[in-house]
PDB file of C-alpha atoms in Angstrom:
ATOM      1  CA  LYS A 681       0.004  -0.035   0.008  1.00 73.00           C
ATOM      2  CA  ILE A 682       1.632   3.216  -1.113  1.00 72.00           C
ATOM      3  CA  PHE A 683      -1.048   5.848  -0.565  1.00 62.00           C
ATOM      4  CA  PRO A 684      -2.124   7.185   2.801  1.00 58.00           C
ATOM      5  CA  ASP A 685      -5.667   6.531   4.033  1.00 57.00           C
ATOM      6  CA  PHE A 686      -8.070   9.211   2.927  1.00 51.00           C
ATOM      7  CA  SER A 687      -8.682  10.245   6.512  1.00 51.00           C
ATOM      8  CA  ASP A 688      -4.907  10.630   7.088  1.00 53.00           C
ATOM      9  CA  TYR A 689      -4.518  12.496   3.815  1.00 48.00           C
ATOM     10  CA  PHE A 690      -7.119  15.119   4.662  1.00 44.00           C
ATOM     11  CA  LYS A 691      -5.900  15.601   8.229  1.00 45.00           C
ATOM     12  CA  ALA A 692      -2.465  16.840   7.104  1.00 45.00           C
ATOM     13  CA  LEU A 693      -0.692  17.439   3.868  1.00 51.00           C
ATOM     14  CA  LYS A 694       1.924  14.757   3.546  1.00 57.00           C
ATOM     15  CA  LYS A 695       5.521  15.892   3.230  1.00 61.00           C
ATOM     16  CA  ASN A 696       8.820  14.157   2.534  1.00 59.00           C
ATOM     17  CA  GLU A 697      11.664  14.361   5.028  1.00 67.00           C
ATOM     18  CA  ASP A 698      13.164  17.264   3.050  1.00 70.00           C
ATOM     19  CA  GLY A 699       9.852  19.160   3.291  1.00 63.00           C
ATOM     20  CA  SER A 700       8.812  18.649  -0.304  1.00 62.00           C
ATOM     21  CA  GLU A 701       5.278  17.472  -1.050  1.00 61.00           C
ATOM     22  CA  VAL A 702       4.578  13.826  -1.658  1.00 61.00           C
ATOM     23  CA  THR A 703       3.346  13.417  -5.224  1.00 72.00           C
ATOM     24  CA  VAL A 704       1.702  10.427  -6.892  1.00 79.00           C
ATOM     25  CA  VAL A 705       4.950   9.794  -8.824  1.00 86.00           C
ATOM     26  CA  SER A 706       7.108   9.938  -5.713  1.00 85.00           C
ATOM     27  CA  ALA A 707       4.721   7.748  -3.776  1.00 85.00           C
ATOM     28  CA  ILE A 708       4.776   5.095  -6.507  1.00 91.00           C
ATOM     29  CA  ALA A 709       8.604   5.213  -6.878  1.00 94.00           C
ATOM     30  CA  ASP A 710       9.148   5.154  -3.097  1.00 92.00           C
ATOM     31  CA  GLY A 711       6.707   2.223  -2.771  1.00 93.00           C
ATOM     32  CA  ILE A 712       8.561   0.237  -5.439  1.00 96.00           C
ATOM     33  CA  ALA A 713      11.970   0.967  -3.831  1.00 97.00           C
ATOM     34  CA  TRP A 714      10.606   0.018  -0.393  1.00 96.00           C
ATOM     35  CA  SER A 715       9.217  -3.246  -1.720  1.00 97.00           C
ATOM     36  CA  VAL A 716      12.526  -4.181  -3.280  1.00 98.00           C
ATOM     37  CA  GLU A 717      14.455  -3.285  -0.153  1.00 98.00           C
ATOM     38  CA  HIS A 718      12.030  -5.381   1.962  1.00 98.00           C
ATOM     39  CA  HIS A 719      12.591  -8.440  -0.249  1.00 97.00           C
ATOM     40  CA  ALA A 720       9.319  -8.526  -2.202  1.00 97.00           C
ATOM     41  CA  ASP A 721       9.184 -11.068  -4.988  1.00 97.00           C
ATOM     42  CA  VAL A 722       6.161  -9.618  -6.753  1.00 98.00           C
ATOM     43  CA  ILE A 723       4.718  -6.053  -6.886  1.00 98.00           C
ATOM     44  CA  ASN A 724       1.160  -5.532  -8.030  1.00 97.00           C
ATOM     45  CA  MET A 725       0.148  -2.019  -9.133  1.00 96.00           C
ATOM     46  CA  SER A 726      -3.537  -1.633  -9.882  1.00 93.00           C
ATOM     47  CA  LEU A 727      -3.193   2.002 -10.959  1.00 90.00           C
ATOM     48  CA  ALA A 728      -2.444   4.067 -13.994  1.00 90.00           C
ATOM     49  CA  VAL A 729       0.048   6.803 -14.893  1.00 90.00           C
ATOM     50  CA  TRP A 730      -0.978   8.821 -17.946  1.00 89.00           C
ATOM     51  CA  ALA A 731       2.362  10.388 -18.808  1.00 91.00           C
ATOM     52  CA  PRO A 732       5.866   8.975 -19.042  1.00 93.00           C
ATOM     53  CA  SER A 733       7.905   9.344 -15.843  1.00 93.00           C
ATOM     54  CA  ALA A 734      11.627   8.829 -15.679  1.00 95.00           C
ATOM     55  CA  THR A 735      11.356   8.573 -11.906  1.00 95.00           C
ATOM     56  CA  ILE A 736       8.903   5.693 -12.065  1.00 96.00           C
ATOM     57  CA  GLU A 737      10.794   4.027 -14.938  1.00 97.00           C
ATOM     58  CA  ARG A 738      13.979   4.066 -12.816  1.00 98.00           C
ATOM     59  CA  ALA A 739      12.139   2.566  -9.847  1.00 98.00           C
ATOM     60  CA  VAL A 740      10.636  -0.226 -11.979  1.00 98.00           C
ATOM     61  CA  LYS A 741      14.058  -0.905 -13.534  1.00 98.00           C
ATOM     62  CA  TYR A 742      15.466  -1.110  -9.992  1.00 98.00           C
ATOM     63  CA  ALA A 743      12.778  -3.728  -9.146  1.00 98.00           C
ATOM     64  CA  LEU A 744      13.372  -5.733 -12.317  1.00 98.00           C
ATOM     65  CA  ASP A 745      17.174  -5.561 -11.890  1.00 98.00           C
ATOM     66  CA  ASN A 746      16.689  -7.027  -8.405  1.00 98.00           C
ATOM     67  CA  ASN A 747      14.578  -9.922  -9.718  1.00 98.00           C
ATOM     68  CA  VAL A 748      11.256  -8.531  -8.515  1.00 98.00           C
ATOM     69  CA  SER A 749       8.322  -9.191 -10.816  1.00 98.00           C
ATOM     70  CA  VAL A 750       6.175  -6.142 -11.543  1.00 98.00           C
ATOM     71  CA  VAL A 751       2.507  -6.660 -12.465  1.00 98.00           C
ATOM     72  CA  VAL A 752       0.423  -3.637 -13.606  1.00 98.00           C
ATOM     73  CA  ALA A 753      -3.200  -3.204 -14.481  1.00 98.00           C
ATOM     74  CA  ALA A 754      -3.392  -2.120 -18.151  1.00 98.00           C
ATOM     75  CA  GLY A 755      -6.241   0.434 -17.679  1.00 96.00           C
ATOM     76  CA  ASN A 756      -9.914   0.790 -18.339  1.00 97.00           C
ATOM     77  CA  ASP A 757     -10.024   3.306 -21.162  1.00 95.00           C
ATOM     78  CA  ARG A 758     -10.507   1.345 -24.389  1.00 95.00           C
ATOM     79  CA  ALA A 759     -14.123   2.477 -24.778  1.00 93.00           C
ATOM     80  CA  THR A 760     -13.095   6.149 -24.314  1.00 94.00           C
ATOM     81  CA  GLY A 761     -10.052   6.352 -26.557  1.00 94.00           C
ATOM     82  CA  ASN A 762      -7.775   3.665 -25.229  1.00 94.00           C
ATOM     83  CA  LYS A 763      -5.441   6.099 -23.509  1.00 93.00           C
ATOM     84  CA  LYS A 764      -2.059   4.442 -22.854  1.00 94.00           C
ATOM     85  CA  ASN A 765      -1.176   3.588 -19.288  1.00 95.00           C
ATOM     86  CA  TYR A 766       2.536   4.384 -19.322  1.00 96.00           C
ATOM     87  CA  LEU A 767       3.134   2.522 -16.097  1.00 96.00           C
ATOM     88  CA  ALA A 768       1.849  -0.688 -17.758  1.00 97.00           C
ATOM     89  CA  ALA A 769       3.872   0.055 -20.851  1.00 97.00           C
ATOM     90  CA  ILE A 770       7.325   0.134 -19.112  1.00 97.00           C
ATOM     91  CA  PRO A 771       9.460  -2.621 -20.643  1.00 97.00           C
ATOM     92  CA  GLY A 772       9.696  -5.682 -18.443  1.00 98.00           C
ATOM     93  CA  VAL A 773       6.434  -5.259 -16.526  1.00 98.00           C
ATOM     94  CA  ILE A 774       3.523  -7.686 -16.965  1.00 98.00           C
ATOM     95  CA  ALA A 775       0.604  -5.508 -18.089  1.00 98.00           C
ATOM     96  CA  VAL A 776      -2.772  -7.137 -17.494  1.00 98.00           C
ATOM     97  CA  GLY A 777      -6.022  -6.610 -19.371  1.00 98.00           C
ATOM     98  CA  ALA A 778      -9.468  -7.755 -18.245  1.00 98.00           C
ATOM     99  CA  THR A 779     -11.791 -10.516 -19.527  1.00 98.00           C
ATOM    100  CA  ASP A 780     -15.489 -11.241 -18.871  1.00 97.00           C
ATOM    101  CA  LYS A 781     -17.198 -14.469 -17.826  1.00 96.00           C
ATOM    102  CA  LYS A 782     -16.974 -15.821 -21.394  1.00 97.00           C
ATOM    103  CA  ASN A 783     -13.171 -15.160 -21.431  1.00 96.00           C
ATOM    104  CA  ASP A 784     -13.593 -12.356 -23.984  1.00 97.00           C
ATOM    105  CA  VAL A 785     -11.693  -9.152 -23.499  1.00 97.00           C
ATOM    106  CA  THR A 786     -13.978  -6.586 -21.902  1.00 97.00           C
ATOM    107  CA  PHE A 787     -15.176  -3.458 -23.654  1.00 96.00           C
ATOM    108  CA  PHE A 788     -13.269  -1.282 -21.170  1.00 97.00           C
ATOM    109  CA  SER A 789      -9.927  -3.133 -20.999  1.00 97.00           C
ATOM    110  CA  ASN A 790      -7.072  -1.230 -22.578  1.00 96.00           C
ATOM    111  CA  SER A 791      -5.457  -2.890 -25.555  1.00 95.00           C
ATOM    112  CA  GLY A 792      -2.170  -2.377 -27.311  1.00 94.00           C
ATOM    113  CA  ASP A 793       1.233  -3.985 -27.834  1.00 96.00           C
ATOM    114  CA  TYR A 794       2.181  -3.407 -24.222  1.00 96.00           C
ATOM    115  CA  VAL A 795      -0.620  -5.639 -22.776  1.00 97.00           C
ATOM    116  CA  SER A 796       1.015  -8.924 -21.835  1.00 97.00           C
ATOM    117  CA  VAL A 797      -1.882 -11.079 -20.670  1.00 98.00           C
ATOM    118  CA  VAL A 798      -5.557 -10.946 -19.683  1.00 98.00           C
ATOM    119  CA  ALA A 799      -7.365 -12.289 -16.633  1.00 98.00           C
ATOM    120  CA  PRO A 800     -10.845 -12.141 -15.114  1.00 98.00           C
ATOM    121  CA  GLY A 801     -11.854  -8.542 -14.436  1.00 98.00           C
ATOM    122  CA  LEU A 802     -15.686  -8.262 -14.645  1.00 98.00           C
ATOM    123  CA  ASP A 803     -17.886  -8.534 -11.605  1.00 96.00           C
ATOM    124  CA  ILE A 804     -15.034  -9.670  -9.304  1.00 96.00           C
ATOM    125  CA  VAL A 805     -15.870  -9.693  -5.573  1.00 93.00           C
ATOM    126  CA  SER A 806     -13.507  -7.253  -3.868  1.00 89.00           C
ATOM    127  CA  THR A 807     -13.094  -5.227  -0.727  1.00 83.00           C
ATOM    128  CA  THR A 808     -14.584  -1.733  -0.750  1.00 74.00           C
ATOM    129  CA  PRO A 809     -12.662   1.257   0.679  1.00 67.00           C
ATOM    130  CA  SER A 810     -14.238   2.143   4.007  1.00 64.00           C
ATOM    131  CA  ILE A 811     -14.254   5.822   3.085  1.00 64.00           C
ATOM    132  CA  LEU A 812     -17.108   5.096   0.705  1.00 63.00           C
ATOM    133  CA  SER A 813     -19.375   3.811   3.554  1.00 68.00           C
ATOM    134  CA  LEU A 814     -20.545   0.863   1.487  1.00 72.00           C
ATOM    135  CA  ARG A 815     -20.693  -2.833   2.216  1.00 79.00           C
ATOM    136  CA  PRO A 816     -17.204  -4.183   2.963  1.00 83.00           C
ATOM    137  CA  TYR A 817     -17.331  -6.378  -0.210  1.00 88.00           C
ATOM    138  CA  ARG A 818     -18.920  -5.857  -3.545  1.00 88.00           C
ATOM    139  CA  LYS A 819     -18.588  -6.836  -7.182  1.00 92.00           C
ATOM    140  CA  MET A 820     -16.179  -4.532  -9.013  1.00 93.00           C
ATOM    141  CA  SER A 821     -14.877  -4.462 -12.566  1.00 96.00           C
ATOM    142  CA  GLY A 822     -11.619  -3.288 -14.093  1.00 97.00           C
ATOM    143  CA  THR A 823      -8.098  -4.273 -14.890  1.00 98.00           C
ATOM    144  CA  SER A 824      -7.375  -3.481 -11.220  1.00 95.00           C
ATOM    145  CA  MET A 825      -9.390  -6.598 -10.470  1.00 96.00           C
ATOM    146  CA  SER A 826      -7.396  -8.605 -13.122  1.00 98.00           C
ATOM    147  CA  ALA A 827      -3.874  -7.720 -12.108  1.00 98.00           C
ATOM    148  CA  PRO A 828      -4.016  -9.392  -8.625  1.00 97.00           C
ATOM    149  CA  HIS A 829      -5.028 -12.698 -10.337  1.00 97.00           C
ATOM    150  CA  VAL A 830      -1.847 -12.546 -12.405  1.00 98.00           C
ATOM    151  CA  ALA A 831       0.325 -11.328  -9.438  1.00 98.00           C
ATOM    152  CA  GLY A 832      -0.924 -14.395  -7.485  1.00 98.00           C
ATOM    153  CA  ILE A 833       0.037 -16.711 -10.363  1.00 98.00           C
ATOM    154  CA  VAL A 834       3.466 -15.094 -10.682  1.00 98.00           C
ATOM    155  CA  ALA A 835       3.998 -15.583  -6.913  1.00 98.00           C
ATOM    156  CA  LEU A 836       3.021 -19.264  -7.167  1.00 98.00           C
ATOM    157  CA  LEU A 837       5.317 -19.801 -10.127  1.00 97.00           C
ATOM    158  CA  ARG A 838       8.197 -18.047  -8.322  1.00 96.00           C
ATOM    159  CA  SER A 839       7.691 -20.197  -5.232  1.00 95.00           C
ATOM    160  CA  LYS A 840       7.912 -23.353  -7.338  1.00 94.00           C
ATOM    161  CA  PHE A 841      10.685 -22.349  -9.759  1.00 90.00           C
TER     162      PHE A 841
END
């Protein structure tokens, strides 16, 4: 988990040790580095970055160079222009699209030459953020539901081989 809880976020603006603001890019890069330094075998990122970032690319390269598998949700924008998720397009990551119950790629799942594999992503039972004051579990759809399936398979494969 790289982002603060919403309640913590709104209580105080988060700052780095040097006083600079925590940005989404720095939170992602710091989370990747922390995971590598704490001996993660697999990192799952169910999020998107809509512009190239040298900072994130360096962090992902650091993970890959240290034999950490990086799994990223491809994005849910195919029906609205198929905007490229640059995080999922970084060379070496496993970019995951979403399929439906018939194993067809969903209408929303991003597509492109950077998408590595697809997995179930429609009507997946998932936890619901408590800030939304909804039931603790509900059916959700998106490549963010697909990527954890693949991260789990990668972890199982790594444990065996």
